XYZ file of C-alpha atoms in Angstrom:
325
model
C -0.118 -0.154 0.189
C 2.377 2.346 1.010
C 4.610 1.499 -2.560
C 1.405 2.717 -3.741
C 1.536 5.997 -2.517
C 4.713 6.489 -2.948
C 4.478 5.809 -6.731
C 1.014 7.434 -6.945
C 3.690 10.621 -5.239
C 5.969 10.448 -7.172
C 3.941 10.322 -10.049
C 2.494 13.313 -9.373
C 5.499 15.270 -8.676
C 6.800 14.391 -12.118
C 3.682 15.114 -13.941
C 3.764 18.685 -11.725
C 7.203 19.353 -13.137
C 6.782 18.748 -16.646
C 4.038 20.576 -16.910
C 6.181 23.220 -15.647
C 8.615 22.483 -18.079
C 6.137 22.792 -20.702
C 5.182 26.460 -19.358
C 8.610 26.971 -18.888
C 9.103 26.368 -23.043
C 6.087 28.036 -23.850
C 6.943 31.288 -22.390
C 10.672 31.649 -23.654
C 9.135 31.045 -27.030
C 6.663 33.667 -26.661
C 9.890 36.070 -24.760
C 11.934 35.354 -27.750
C 9.144 36.476 -29.766
C 8.374 39.530 -28.496
C 11.874 40.621 -27.969
C 11.359 40.143 -23.711
C 14.136 40.583 -21.492
C 13.450 41.054 -17.494
C 15.284 40.348 -14.630
C 15.653 36.815 -12.853
C 12.781 38.460 -9.975
C 10.602 39.453 -12.485
C 11.702 36.590 -14.237
C 8.967 34.519 -12.026
C 6.761 36.912 -11.392
C 6.290 37.086 -15.623
C 6.454 33.675 -16.015
C 2.940 33.342 -13.547
C 1.194 35.870 -15.089
C 2.002 34.360 -18.425
C 0.877 30.618 -17.357
C -1.850 31.756 -15.677
C -2.944 34.119 -18.973
C -2.434 31.041 -21.033
C -4.652 28.179 -19.413
C -7.235 31.540 -19.523
C -6.754 31.124 -23.038
C -6.971 26.952 -23.177
C -10.136 27.171 -20.637
C -11.951 29.630 -23.194
C -10.963 28.189 -26.572
C -11.617 24.973 -24.891
C -15.640 25.986 -24.785
C -18.524 27.211 -27.148
C -17.545 30.845 -27.982
C -18.064 32.950 -30.989
C -14.794 33.697 -30.953
C -11.263 32.273 -30.000
C -8.560 33.872 -27.481
C -4.730 33.784 -27.959
C -1.176 34.603 -26.404
C -0.035 37.550 -27.899
C 1.845 40.767 -26.806
C 0.219 41.857 -23.702
C 0.445 37.821 -22.026
C 2.695 38.576 -19.503
C 0.502 40.849 -18.036
C -2.624 40.805 -15.723
C -5.106 42.906 -16.396
C -4.718 45.912 -13.683
C -1.194 46.708 -15.178
C -2.905 46.877 -18.533
C -5.819 48.793 -18.313
C -2.874 51.549 -16.761
C -0.975 51.279 -19.825
C -3.387 50.895 -22.281
C -6.922 52.004 -21.177
C -8.586 54.977 -19.630
C -7.912 55.643 -16.501
C -9.690 58.824 -15.941
C -13.415 58.139 -16.508
C -15.425 59.828 -19.158
C -18.086 62.184 -19.061
C -19.388 60.299 -22.431
C -22.897 62.017 -21.985
C -23.989 63.147 -25.963
C -28.044 61.644 -25.450
C -29.302 63.117 -27.679
C -27.057 63.647 -30.925
C -27.204 65.681 -33.690
C -27.453 62.789 -36.432
C -30.600 62.088 -38.887
C -30.733 58.478 -39.987
C -32.655 57.478 -43.103
C -34.435 54.499 -42.133
C -33.338 52.407 -44.408
C -32.565 49.641 -46.309
C -29.021 49.225 -45.784
C -26.905 46.851 -47.510
C -26.443 43.503 -45.239
C -22.905 43.882 -45.513
C -20.124 47.622 -46.187
C -16.086 47.630 -45.916
C -15.139 50.933 -46.106
C -11.291 48.873 -46.884
C -12.583 47.704 -49.785
C -14.314 50.211 -50.736
C -11.873 52.359 -52.086
C -8.117 53.603 -50.680
C -10.331 55.367 -47.746
C -8.023 53.305 -44.178
C -4.827 54.094 -42.798
C -2.982 50.864 -42.245
C -3.776 49.357 -38.044
C -1.273 51.797 -35.373
C 0.396 51.225 -32.164
C -0.871 53.268 -29.404
C 1.764 51.997 -27.126
C 1.854 51.790 -23.269
C -0.245 55.183 -23.667
C -4.275 54.961 -22.880
C -4.257 56.941 -25.715
C -6.823 55.207 -27.904
C -8.992 57.859 -27.881
C -6.603 59.980 -30.482
C -5.984 57.002 -32.936
C -10.272 56.553 -33.128
C -10.538 60.077 -34.193
C -7.723 60.928 -36.256
C -8.595 56.861 -38.017
C -12.114 58.662 -38.138
C -11.186 61.555 -40.076
C -8.629 60.378 -42.078
C -11.750 58.383 -43.899
C -14.152 60.875 -43.937
C -10.736 63.204 -45.464
C -9.751 60.734 -48.247
C -13.582 59.951 -48.749
C -14.173 63.521 -49.113
C -10.607 64.837 -51.508
C -9.473 61.603 -52.573
C -6.361 61.871 -50.533
C -5.382 59.124 -47.927
C -2.678 61.381 -44.957
C -2.270 60.124 -41.856
C -2.715 62.285 -39.345
C -1.063 63.529 -35.600
C -1.872 61.740 -32.256
C 0.214 63.298 -30.363
C -0.849 66.554 -31.806
C -3.803 65.585 -29.492
C -2.318 64.008 -26.800
C -0.073 67.318 -26.193
C -2.902 70.405 -27.434
C -6.356 69.171 -26.644
C -7.263 69.254 -22.449
C -9.034 72.694 -22.802
C -12.011 70.050 -24.227
C -11.394 68.019 -21.700
C -9.120 65.244 -22.781
C -6.500 63.994 -20.815
C -3.892 62.906 -22.749
C -1.993 59.243 -21.968
C -4.863 59.007 -19.942
C -7.969 59.442 -21.881
C -10.081 61.336 -23.785
C -13.037 60.876 -26.174
C -12.639 60.981 -30.275
C -16.576 63.838 -30.149
C -14.477 66.100 -28.228
C -11.200 65.650 -29.848
C -12.972 66.597 -33.060
C -14.297 70.090 -30.948
C -10.941 70.270 -30.005
C -9.736 70.471 -34.209
C -12.528 72.002 -35.431
C -11.912 75.532 -32.927
C -8.307 74.620 -33.067
C -8.529 75.267 -37.077
C -6.223 71.509 -37.612
C -4.699 69.036 -37.406
C -1.284 67.935 -38.509
C -0.007 65.017 -40.039
C 1.603 62.195 -38.322
C 4.968 63.104 -40.573
C 5.210 66.651 -38.911
C 3.967 65.946 -35.603
C 5.264 62.529 -35.388
C 3.780 60.334 -31.972
C 6.175 59.381 -29.309
C 3.100 57.539 -26.353
C 4.205 60.119 -23.623
C 2.506 63.613 -22.467
C 4.231 66.150 -23.968
C 4.076 70.455 -24.752
C 2.039 71.275 -27.451
C 3.961 71.977 -30.356
C 0.879 72.874 -32.689
C 1.420 74.872 -35.849
C -1.755 76.071 -37.952
C 0.604 76.328 -40.832
C 1.026 73.002 -41.440
C -2.651 71.898 -40.485
C -3.826 69.205 -43.097
C -7.290 68.278 -41.761
C -9.891 70.408 -41.234
C -13.545 69.791 -39.530
C -16.335 71.791 -40.043
C -18.853 70.063 -37.862
C -18.725 67.438 -35.140
C -21.931 64.807 -35.637
C -22.952 62.479 -32.724
C -24.915 59.917 -32.524
C -27.799 59.747 -30.175
C -27.159 57.458 -27.363
C -28.227 53.391 -27.390
C -29.298 54.440 -31.569
C -26.665 51.294 -32.574
C -29.386 51.419 -36.033
C -28.212 55.278 -35.703
C -24.259 53.302 -35.984
C -25.401 51.421 -38.652
C -27.223 54.406 -40.990
C -23.748 56.063 -40.910
C -21.266 53.632 -41.726
C -23.706 53.160 -44.946
C -23.705 56.194 -45.728
C -21.528 58.044 -44.818
C -17.898 56.671 -43.283
C -16.403 54.935 -40.384
C -17.612 56.288 -37.138
C -15.502 56.464 -34.507
C -16.987 54.766 -31.116
C -15.836 53.638 -27.357
C -16.873 50.741 -25.412
C -15.860 48.892 -22.343
C -12.682 46.529 -22.522
C -13.042 43.618 -19.613
C -10.143 41.174 -19.109
C -10.843 38.558 -22.142
C -10.998 41.153 -24.885
C -7.223 41.734 -24.024
C -6.587 37.984 -25.839
C -8.976 38.466 -28.393
C -7.791 36.407 -31.844
C -10.992 35.891 -34.308
C -14.380 35.523 -34.278
C -17.568 38.098 -33.148
C -16.440 39.249 -29.657
C -19.328 39.266 -27.241
C -19.336 39.178 -22.812
C -22.418 39.592 -20.393
C -18.402 40.941 -17.878
C -19.035 44.042 -19.730
C -21.593 47.548 -18.655
C -23.794 48.675 -20.849
C -23.864 52.201 -20.160
C -22.146 55.469 -21.080
C -19.631 55.819 -17.568
C -17.539 52.836 -18.179
C -16.628 52.711 -21.477
C -12.622 52.837 -21.351
C -11.687 52.524 -24.844
C -12.068 54.100 -28.473
C -12.117 52.895 -31.431
C -13.475 52.714 -35.365
C -16.236 51.214 -37.115
C -15.435 50.804 -40.587
C -17.883 48.330 -41.824
C -20.489 45.635 -40.870
C -21.705 42.600 -41.532
C -22.966 38.890 -40.515
C -21.489 35.648 -39.394
C -23.546 32.150 -38.654
C -26.848 34.302 -38.145
C -24.678 36.801 -35.869
C -24.989 40.423 -37.309
C -21.135 42.145 -36.166
C -19.187 45.271 -36.485
C -16.114 45.270 -38.581
C -14.074 47.495 -36.139
C -9.901 48.894 -36.210
C -8.148 48.681 -33.046
C -4.882 50.518 -31.892
C -3.179 48.007 -30.842
C -0.789 47.284 -33.839
C -1.204 44.513 -36.176
C -0.317 41.687 -34.767
C -2.843 41.686 -32.130
C -7.038 40.326 -33.108
C -7.129 40.500 -37.146
C -4.415 42.273 -38.628
C -5.565 44.218 -35.921
C -8.717 44.174 -36.881
C -12.002 42.727 -34.632
C -15.608 41.820 -34.342
C -18.334 42.627 -32.286
C -21.343 41.926 -32.077
C -23.283 44.166 -33.297
C -27.385 45.098 -31.846
C -26.840 44.457 -28.949
C -25.000 48.007 -27.402
C -22.841 45.235 -26.465
C -20.270 46.478 -24.070
C -21.906 50.130 -23.867
C -20.435 50.201 -27.737
C -23.329 52.669 -28.599
C -22.980 54.910 -25.829
C -20.840 57.707 -27.396
C -20.844 57.423 -31.193
C -19.224 60.458 -33.379
C -17.719 61.702 -36.826
C -16.892 65.032 -38.454
C -18.015 66.916 -41.350
C -15.277 67.866 -43.172
């Protein structure tokens, strides 16, 4: 009997050791892929976080979900660390309840993708460890609206918004709203190009030069809060649309498929990330938005994601807007 117990204990210890080796092998491969270097103490800490994240991803993918998860550049971070670096830390007053947008009430095409309609959407950018997603949502939208209007697609400056738009209730790397950023561009009479005012992923001093302004806003259009059909109308008939929503922990590791969640909130006060709807469609009977993110093209579907449409998932219809040029 003792021999059996001892054998079971040895087997369990050996299986545990093998699992540890397996985890460490995965972690080292991941480190090489993302050029990560740690001190010895940090190595062990990050290995534990990575292993917990890997378990979470594997467990999700073993279940029956409309989207899959994958390890990515954030795999050595806890969600609270990720939030501090990549999402808004200041709550945003996303309160444009009655918008200025007038819907036409359809009919609308079954699907639309502004990336395929012409040279209207810039490449996916990377905000880095700065909660400046709102600036990328803003430039992405203004770049597209300007390109649809003029035929010229020019990457615009996020850094100008980070450095200069504080008077419009924006907070640089701590968050802001595209609707407020469009207001800033309108009253400030222009936004410079990415080339003339490059991105640093840090709060800086405003260096705006009006004579170098390359894009302008005549009017800001806010879609009525929670009017998701208004968003459909705008994307179908006009241009891509900026919107905000609440990111919760599983979204960090989104890989592909139609994202949906029961853990996030649907209200204006919880949104913590701004992105750009460039189109919509349907997959296996589920309607979705096609959304451009700002976490680089190695995240999600080449930097994009699909999110369920028609249910205000994670508050995505809480505060959407676009500029008129």
